[in-house]
Amino acid sequence: MNLNFFDQFLSPQMLGVPLILLAMIIPPMLIFTTTNRLIPNRLITLQSWVVFMFTKQLMLPLNKPGHKWAAVLLSLMLFLLSLNMLGLLPYTFTPTTQLSMNMGLAVPLWLATVLVGLRNQPTISLGHLLPEGTPTPLVPILIIIETISLFIRPLALGVRLTANLTAGHLLIQLISTATFVLLPIMTTTATLTLIVLLLLTGLEIAVAMIQAYVFTLLLSLYLQENV
């Protein structure tokens, strides 16, 4: 039987139910819990502190009108972080390795930031297409270049997230397969490969968190230009 390393990016099913539904429903159930106590436990306190610090850091470059986006950006960050982390567990599926889903998140949010800028300050938003002090012969070329770079932004958001997670998952599967194959015949080499696999897993946990933060941070920077 031939081994296809890209089979891990297909949505598995259990009893005919795609596991992608569970992967998208369980994170909100883990994060948003109801209780009568003001501070339930130390874990929730730590989670609240992390959320507060992230929101504070994210809102620093934005002015007052941009602060109304705090809930949207925070929800997006927690959503991506949960999906990325749950996707590292065995027998799970990572929806954020699918370009279609990432583009479905990137395009509407990017378009919303552009429309906000065109509605609130159309002159300044359109002025970003032409840097100040541009020589007259270069004006048409620069407008075309800036327009193309503007429309590439959502594509870059989606592809960056997809490529980083896909590459990490492929490396983990390649090294784990090598460890499994080498274990009966070359125990020492298999042990070293296992150590590399553990280090790579730790790196992938960091990448999962960083990519969720970078996705949200870039959206906030796009929003900063338009509010």
PDB file of C-alpha atoms in Angstrom:
ATOM      1  CA  MET A   1       0.000   0.000   0.000  1.00  0.00           C
ATOM      2  CA  ASN A   2       1.401   3.380  -0.980  1.00  0.00           C
ATOM      3  CA  LEU A   3       1.572   6.011   1.768  1.00  0.00           C
ATOM      4  CA  ASN A   4       0.216   9.418   0.838  1.00  0.00           C
ATOM      5  CA  PHE A   5       1.415  12.052   3.297  1.00  0.00           C
ATOM      6  CA  PHE A   6      -1.281  14.483   2.165  1.00  0.00           C
ATOM      7  CA  ASP A   7      -4.078  12.181   3.330  1.00  0.00           C
ATOM      8  CA  GLN A   8      -3.771  13.818   6.756  1.00  0.00           C
ATOM      9  CA  PHE A   9      -5.255  17.002   5.286  1.00  0.00           C
ATOM     10  CA  LEU A  10      -8.493  15.246   4.312  1.00  0.00           C
ATOM     11  CA  SER A  11     -11.328  15.684   6.776  1.00  0.00           C
ATOM     12  CA  PRO A  12     -11.824  12.332   8.546  1.00  0.00           C
ATOM     13  CA  GLN A  13     -15.285  11.075   9.377  1.00  0.00           C
ATOM     14  CA  MET A  14     -16.710   9.206  12.334  1.00  0.00           C
ATOM     15  CA  LEU A  15     -20.105   7.539  11.950  1.00  0.00           C
ATOM     16  CA  GLY A  16     -20.601   9.594   8.810  1.00  0.00           C
ATOM     17  CA  VAL A  17     -20.052  12.912  10.664  1.00  0.00           C
ATOM     18  CA  PRO A  18     -17.090  15.037   9.451  1.00  0.00           C
ATOM     19  CA  LEU A  19     -14.715  15.697  12.338  1.00  0.00           C
ATOM     20  CA  ILE A  20     -14.248  19.247  11.077  1.00  0.00           C
ATOM     21  CA  LEU A  21     -17.607  20.043  12.698  1.00  0.00           C
ATOM     22  CA  LEU A  22     -16.315  18.865  16.076  1.00  0.00           C
ATOM     23  CA  ALA A  23     -13.057  20.766  15.553  1.00  0.00           C
ATOM     24  CA  MET A  24     -15.007  24.002  15.024  1.00  0.00           C
ATOM     25  CA  ILE A  25     -17.647  23.489  17.740  1.00  0.00           C
ATOM     26  CA  ILE A  26     -15.565  22.228  20.677  1.00  0.00           C
ATOM     27  CA  PRO A  27     -13.204  25.274  21.062  1.00  0.00           C
ATOM     28  CA  PRO A  28     -16.012  27.755  21.866  1.00  0.00           C
ATOM     29  CA  MET A  29     -17.432  25.233  24.332  1.00  0.00           C
ATOM     30  CA  LEU A  30     -14.052  25.041  26.078  1.00  0.00           C
ATOM     31  CA  ILE A  31     -13.509  28.810  26.185  1.00  0.00           C
ATOM     32  CA  PHE A  32     -16.951  30.239  26.905  1.00  0.00           C
ATOM     33  CA  THR A  33     -18.240  28.659  30.108  1.00  0.00           C
ATOM     34  CA  THR A  34     -20.990  29.996  32.369  1.00  0.00           C
ATOM     35  CA  THR A  35     -20.633  30.248  36.124  1.00  0.00           C
ATOM     36  CA  ASN A  36     -22.095  32.242  38.996  1.00  0.00           C
ATOM     37  CA  ARG A  37     -18.677  33.074  40.451  1.00  0.00           C
ATOM     38  CA  LEU A  38     -16.840  36.237  39.483  1.00  0.00           C
ATOM     39  CA  ILE A  39     -13.462  34.433  39.281  1.00  0.00           C
ATOM     40  CA  PRO A  40     -14.064  30.673  38.841  1.00  0.00           C
ATOM     41  CA  ASN A  41     -10.498  29.369  39.270  1.00  0.00           C
ATOM     42  CA  ARG A  42      -6.846  30.177  38.676  1.00  0.00           C
ATOM     43  CA  LEU A  43      -6.903  28.831  35.116  1.00  0.00           C
ATOM     44  CA  ILE A  44      -9.739  31.167  34.131  1.00  0.00           C
ATOM     45  CA  THR A  45      -7.926  34.022  35.876  1.00  0.00           C
ATOM     46  CA  LEU A  46      -4.772  33.305  33.867  1.00  0.00           C
ATOM     47  CA  GLN A  47      -6.826  33.061  30.676  1.00  0.00           C
ATOM     48  CA  SER A  48      -8.499  36.407  31.412  1.00  0.00           C
ATOM     49  CA  TRP A  49      -5.110  38.030  32.043  1.00  0.00           C
ATOM     50  CA  VAL A  50      -3.701  36.693  28.745  1.00  0.00           C
ATOM     51  CA  VAL A  51      -6.779  37.900  26.853  1.00  0.00           C
ATOM     52  CA  PHE A  52      -6.504  41.328  28.493  1.00  0.00           C
ATOM     53  CA  MET A  53      -2.805  41.680  27.656  1.00  0.00           C
ATOM     54  CA  PHE A  54      -3.351  40.538  24.070  1.00  0.00           C
ATOM     55  CA  THR A  55      -6.234  42.975  23.571  1.00  0.00           C
ATOM     56  CA  LYS A  56      -4.196  45.804  25.084  1.00  0.00           C
ATOM     57  CA  GLN A  57      -1.219  45.067  22.826  1.00  0.00           C
ATOM     58  CA  LEU A  58      -3.457  44.759  19.773  1.00  0.00           C
ATOM     59  CA  MET A  59      -5.276  48.041  20.379  1.00  0.00           C
ATOM     60  CA  LEU A  60      -2.175  50.156  21.077  1.00  0.00           C
ATOM     61  CA  PRO A  61      -1.633  51.369  17.474  1.00  0.00           C
ATOM     62  CA  LEU A  62      -5.358  51.951  16.869  1.00  0.00           C
ATOM     63  CA  ASN A  63      -7.282  55.088  17.691  1.00  0.00           C
ATOM     64  CA  LYS A  64     -10.645  55.182  19.475  1.00  0.00           C
ATOM     65  CA  PRO A  65     -12.840  54.258  16.466  1.00  0.00           C
ATOM     66  CA  GLY A  66     -10.725  51.168  15.893  1.00  0.00           C
ATOM     67  CA  HIS A  67     -11.303  49.862  19.433  1.00  0.00           C
ATOM     68  CA  LYS A  68     -14.779  48.656  18.467  1.00  0.00           C
ATOM     69  CA  TRP A  69     -12.996  45.893  16.495  1.00  0.00           C
ATOM     70  CA  ALA A  70     -11.461  44.465  19.688  1.00  0.00           C
ATOM     71  CA  ALA A  71     -14.131  41.775  20.131  1.00  0.00           C
ATOM     72  CA  VAL A  72     -13.900  40.668  16.488  1.00  0.00           C
ATOM     73  CA  LEU A  73     -10.104  40.449  16.492  1.00  0.00           C
ATOM     74  CA  LEU A  74      -9.976  38.735  19.868  1.00  0.00           C
ATOM     75  CA  SER A  75     -12.576  36.156  18.818  1.00  0.00           C
ATOM     76  CA  LEU A  76     -10.648  35.509  15.607  1.00  0.00           C
ATOM     77  CA  MET A  77      -7.414  35.056  17.538  1.00  0.00           C
ATOM     78  CA  LEU A  78      -8.942  32.572  20.003  1.00  0.00           C
ATOM     79  CA  PHE A  79     -10.688  30.706  17.180  1.00  0.00           C
ATOM     80  CA  LEU A  80      -7.514  30.264  15.133  1.00  0.00           C
ATOM     81  CA  LEU A  81      -5.430  29.434  18.189  1.00  0.00           C
ATOM     82  CA  SER A  82      -7.863  26.738  19.288  1.00  0.00           C
ATOM     83  CA  LEU A  83      -8.036  25.145  15.840  1.00  0.00           C
ATOM     84  CA  ASN A  84      -4.257  25.216  15.397  1.00  0.00           C
ATOM     85  CA  MET A  85      -3.597  23.657  18.810  1.00  0.00           C
ATOM     86  CA  LEU A  86      -6.306  20.995  18.546  1.00  0.00           C
ATOM     87  CA  GLY A  87      -4.957  20.041  15.119  1.00  0.00           C
ATOM     88  CA  LEU A  88      -1.701  18.876  16.744  1.00  0.00           C
ATOM     89  CA  LEU A  89      -3.498  16.145  18.669  1.00  0.00           C
ATOM     90  CA  PRO A  90      -3.521  12.604  17.209  1.00  0.00           C
ATOM     91  CA  TYR A  91      -6.477  11.551  15.053  1.00  0.00           C
ATOM     92  CA  THR A  92      -7.677  15.107  14.625  1.00  0.00           C
ATOM     93  CA  PHE A  93      -8.148  17.381  11.656  1.00  0.00           C
ATOM     94  CA  THR A  94      -6.807  20.929  11.293  1.00  0.00           C
ATOM     95  CA  PRO A  95      -9.264  23.106   9.335  1.00  0.00           C
ATOM     96  CA  THR A  96      -6.683  25.899   9.073  1.00  0.00           C
ATOM     97  CA  THR A  97      -4.548  23.753   6.742  1.00  0.00           C
ATOM     98  CA  GLN A  98      -7.287  24.270   4.127  1.00  0.00           C
ATOM     99  CA  LEU A  99      -6.709  27.322   1.944  1.00  0.00           C
ATOM    100  CA  SER A 100     -10.440  27.659   1.284  1.00  0.00           C
ATOM    101  CA  MET A 101     -11.200  28.213   4.973  1.00  0.00           C
ATOM    102  CA  ASN A 102      -8.315  30.631   5.514  1.00  0.00           C
ATOM    103  CA  MET A 103      -9.336  32.659   2.475  1.00  0.00           C
ATOM    104  CA  GLY A 104     -12.915  32.603   3.745  1.00  0.00           C
ATOM    105  CA  LEU A 105     -11.661  34.312   6.887  1.00  0.00           C
ATOM    106  CA  ALA A 106      -9.101  36.629   5.283  1.00  0.00           C
ATOM    107  CA  VAL A 107     -11.103  38.070   2.364  1.00  0.00           C
ATOM    108  CA  PRO A 108     -14.229  39.294   4.243  1.00  0.00           C
ATOM    109  CA  LEU A 109     -12.219  40.773   7.125  1.00  0.00           C
ATOM    110  CA  TRP A 110      -9.747  42.489   4.786  1.00  0.00           C
ATOM    111  CA  LEU A 111     -12.626  43.794   2.668  1.00  0.00           C
ATOM    112  CA  ALA A 112     -14.318  45.113   5.806  1.00  0.00           C
ATOM    113  CA  THR A 113     -11.215  47.141   6.732  1.00  0.00           C
ATOM    114  CA  VAL A 114     -11.050  48.588   3.204  1.00  0.00           C
ATOM    115  CA  LEU A 115     -14.753  49.505   3.173  1.00  0.00           C
ATOM    116  CA  VAL A 116     -14.444  51.133   6.598  1.00  0.00           C
ATOM    117  CA  GLY A 117     -11.633  53.306   5.282  1.00  0.00           C
ATOM    118  CA  LEU A 118     -13.521  54.245   2.104  1.00  0.00           C
ATOM    119  CA  ARG A 119     -16.574  55.187   4.139  1.00  0.00           C
ATOM    120  CA  ASN A 120     -14.894  57.157   6.937  1.00  0.00           C
ATOM    121  CA  GLN A 121     -11.916  58.749   5.161  1.00  0.00           C
ATOM    122  CA  PRO A 122     -12.049  58.095   1.408  1.00  0.00           C
ATOM    123  CA  THR A 123      -9.380  60.668   0.535  1.00  0.00           C
ATOM    124  CA  ILE A 124      -6.783  59.231   2.895  1.00  0.00           C
ATOM    125  CA  SER A 125      -7.605  55.640   1.903  1.00  0.00           C
ATOM    126  CA  LEU A 126      -7.233  56.379  -1.794  1.00  0.00           C
ATOM    127  CA  GLY A 127      -4.109  58.409  -1.029  1.00  0.00           C
ATOM    128  CA  HIS A 128      -2.363  55.200   0.075  1.00  0.00           C
ATOM    129  CA  LEU A 129      -2.347  54.156  -3.581  1.00  0.00           C
ATOM    130  CA  LEU A 130       0.020  57.000  -4.445  1.00  0.00           C
ATOM    131  CA  PRO A 131       2.949  57.876  -2.119  1.00  0.00           C
ATOM    132  CA  GLU A 132       3.602  61.558  -1.561  1.00  0.00           C
ATOM    133  CA  GLY A 133       6.277  63.135  -3.738  1.00  0.00           C
ATOM    134  CA  THR A 134       6.017  60.595  -6.561  1.00  0.00           C
ATOM    135  CA  PRO A 135       7.387  61.895  -9.910  1.00  0.00           C
ATOM    136  CA  THR A 136       4.645  62.504 -12.472  1.00  0.00           C
ATOM    137  CA  PRO A 137       5.842  59.884 -15.023  1.00  0.00           C
ATOM    138  CA  LEU A 138       5.717  57.175 -12.342  1.00  0.00           C
ATOM    139  CA  VAL A 139       2.196  57.971 -11.132  1.00  0.00           C
ATOM    140  CA  PRO A 140       0.279  55.445 -13.328  1.00  0.00           C
ATOM    141  CA  ILE A 141       2.795  52.663 -12.659  1.00  0.00           C
ATOM    142  CA  LEU A 142       2.785  53.202  -8.885  1.00  0.00           C
ATOM    143  CA  ILE A 143      -1.016  53.295  -8.750  1.00  0.00           C
ATOM    144  CA  ILE A 144      -1.152  49.932 -10.535  1.00  0.00           C
ATOM    145  CA  ILE A 145       1.529  48.445  -8.260  1.00  0.00           C
ATOM    146  CA  GLU A 146      -0.137  49.700  -5.074  1.00  0.00           C
ATOM    147  CA  THR A 147      -3.531  48.448  -6.242  1.00  0.00           C
ATOM    148  CA  ILE A 148      -2.111  44.995  -6.936  1.00  0.00           C
ATOM    149  CA  SER A 149      -0.368  44.927  -3.555  1.00  0.00           C
ATOM    150  CA  LEU A 150      -3.655  45.919  -1.898  1.00  0.00           C
ATOM    151  CA  PHE A 151      -5.543  43.019  -3.479  1.00  0.00           C
ATOM    152  CA  ILE A 152      -2.712  40.571  -2.692  1.00  0.00           C
ATOM    153  CA  ARG A 153      -3.057  41.186   1.054  1.00  0.00           C
ATOM    154  CA  PRO A 154      -5.899  38.687   1.731  1.00  0.00           C
ATOM    155  CA  LEU A 155      -4.161  36.094  -0.441  1.00  0.00           C
ATOM    156  CA  ALA A 156      -0.965  36.558   1.572  1.00  0.00           C
ATOM    157  CA  LEU A 157      -2.907  36.181   4.828  1.00  0.00           C
ATOM    158  CA  GLY A 158      -4.507  32.910   3.776  1.00  0.00           C
ATOM    159  CA  VAL A 159      -1.463  31.397   2.074  1.00  0.00           C
ATOM    160  CA  ARG A 160       0.876  32.271   4.969  1.00  0.00           C
ATOM    161  CA  LEU A 161      -1.303  30.491   7.515  1.00  0.00           C
ATOM    162  CA  THR A 162      -1.916  27.492   5.252  1.00  0.00           C
ATOM    163  CA  ALA A 163       1.728  27.064   4.196  1.00  0.00           C
ATOM    164  CA  ASN A 164       3.194  27.270   7.700  1.00  0.00           C
ATOM    165  CA  LEU A 165       0.771  24.780   9.221  1.00  0.00           C
ATOM    166  CA  THR A 166       0.923  22.409   6.246  1.00  0.00           C
ATOM    167  CA  ALA A 167       4.729  22.358   6.246  1.00  0.00           C
ATOM    168  CA  GLY A 168       4.833  21.649   9.963  1.00  0.00           C
ATOM    169  CA  HIS A 169       2.328  18.810   9.772  1.00  0.00           C
ATOM    170  CA  LEU A 170       4.194  17.231   6.857  1.00  0.00           C
ATOM    171  CA  LEU A 171       7.510  17.389   8.730  1.00  0.00           C
ATOM    172  CA  ILE A 172       5.952  15.795  11.802  1.00  0.00           C
ATOM    173  CA  GLN A 173       4.489  12.963   9.734  1.00  0.00           C
ATOM    174  CA  LEU A 174       7.736  12.389   7.812  1.00  0.00           C
ATOM    175  CA  ILE A 175       9.881  12.231  10.950  1.00  0.00           C
ATOM    176  CA  SER A 176       7.362  10.097  12.861  1.00  0.00           C
ATOM    177  CA  THR A 177       7.215   7.659   9.920  1.00  0.00           C
ATOM    178  CA  ALA A 178      11.014   7.503   9.854  1.00  0.00           C
ATOM    179  CA  THR A 179      11.086   6.819  13.612  1.00  0.00           C
ATOM    180  CA  PHE A 180       8.559   4.014  13.263  1.00  0.00           C
ATOM    181  CA  VAL A 181      10.448   2.405  10.363  1.00  0.00           C
ATOM    182  CA  LEU A 182      13.928   2.701  11.953  1.00  0.00           C
ATOM    183  CA  LEU A 183      12.921   1.493  15.415  1.00  0.00           C
ATOM    184  CA  PRO A 184      13.214  -2.296  14.729  1.00  0.00           C
ATOM    185  CA  ILE A 185      16.461  -2.097  12.736  1.00  0.00           C
ATOM    186  CA  MET A 186      18.402   0.928  14.040  1.00  0.00           C
ATOM    187  CA  THR A 187      17.377   1.668  17.602  1.00  0.00           C
ATOM    188  CA  THR A 188      19.977   4.373  18.243  1.00  0.00           C
ATOM    189  CA  THR A 189      19.101   6.278  15.088  1.00  0.00           C
ATOM    190  CA  ALA A 190      15.401   5.890  15.870  1.00  0.00           C
ATOM    191  CA  THR A 191      15.983   7.336  19.350  1.00  0.00           C
ATOM    192  CA  LEU A 192      17.735  10.383  17.906  1.00  0.00           C
ATOM    193  CA  THR A 193      14.933  10.783  15.382  1.00  0.00           C
ATOM    194  CA  LEU A 194      12.403  10.599  18.208  1.00  0.00           C
ATOM    195  CA  ILE A 195      14.212  13.403  20.044  1.00  0.00           C
ATOM    196  CA  VAL A 196      14.090  15.502  16.868  1.00  0.00           C
ATOM    197  CA  LEU A 197      10.375  14.710  16.604  1.00  0.00           C
ATOM    198  CA  LEU A 198       9.724  15.908  20.159  1.00  0.00           C
ATOM    199  CA  LEU A 199      11.653  19.128  19.526  1.00  0.00           C
ATOM    200  CA  LEU A 200       9.749  19.660  16.274  1.00  0.00           C
ATOM    201  CA  THR A 201       6.450  19.120  18.071  1.00  0.00           C
ATOM    202  CA  GLY A 202       7.366  21.838  20.547  1.00  0.00           C
ATOM    203  CA  LEU A 203       8.285  24.108  17.657  1.00  0.00           C
ATOM    204  CA  GLU A 204       4.938  23.390  15.988  1.00  0.00           C
ATOM    205  CA  ILE A 205       3.094  24.360  19.163  1.00  0.00           C
ATOM    206  CA  ALA A 206       4.912  27.698  19.052  1.00  0.00           C
ATOM    207  CA  VAL A 207       4.159  28.083  15.328  1.00  0.00           C
ATOM    208  CA  ALA A 208       0.470  27.357  15.949  1.00  0.00           C
ATOM    209  CA  MET A 209       0.292  30.185  18.484  1.00  0.00           C
ATOM    210  CA  ILE A 210       2.457  32.606  16.505  1.00  0.00           C
ATOM    211  CA  GLN A 211       0.534  32.146  13.247  1.00  0.00           C
ATOM    212  CA  ALA A 212      -2.788  32.859  14.947  1.00  0.00           C
ATOM    213  CA  TYR A 213      -1.285  36.021  16.450  1.00  0.00           C
ATOM    214  CA  VAL A 214       0.330  37.118  13.158  1.00  0.00           C
ATOM    215  CA  PHE A 215      -2.928  36.653  11.237  1.00  0.00           C
ATOM    216  CA  THR A 216      -4.791  38.858  13.715  1.00  0.00           C
ATOM    217  CA  LEU A 217      -1.966  41.390  14.019  1.00  0.00           C
ATOM    218  CA  LEU A 218      -1.786  41.936  10.255  1.00  0.00           C
ATOM    219  CA  LEU A 219      -5.533  42.497  10.138  1.00  0.00           C
ATOM    220  CA  SER A 220      -5.195  45.115  12.878  1.00  0.00           C
ATOM    221  CA  LEU A 221      -2.432  46.831  10.896  1.00  0.00           C
ATOM    222  CA  TYR A 222      -4.674  46.897   7.816  1.00  0.00           C
ATOM    223  CA  LEU A 223      -7.388  48.361  10.008  1.00  0.00           C
ATOM    224  CA  GLN A 224      -4.971  50.982  11.355  1.00  0.00           C
ATOM    225  CA  GLU A 225      -4.515  52.371   7.854  1.00  0.00           C
ATOM    226  CA  ASN A 226      -8.248  52.885   7.427  1.00  0.00           C
ATOM    227  CA  VAL A 227      -9.475  54.291  10.734  1.00  0.00           C
TER     228      VAL A 227
END
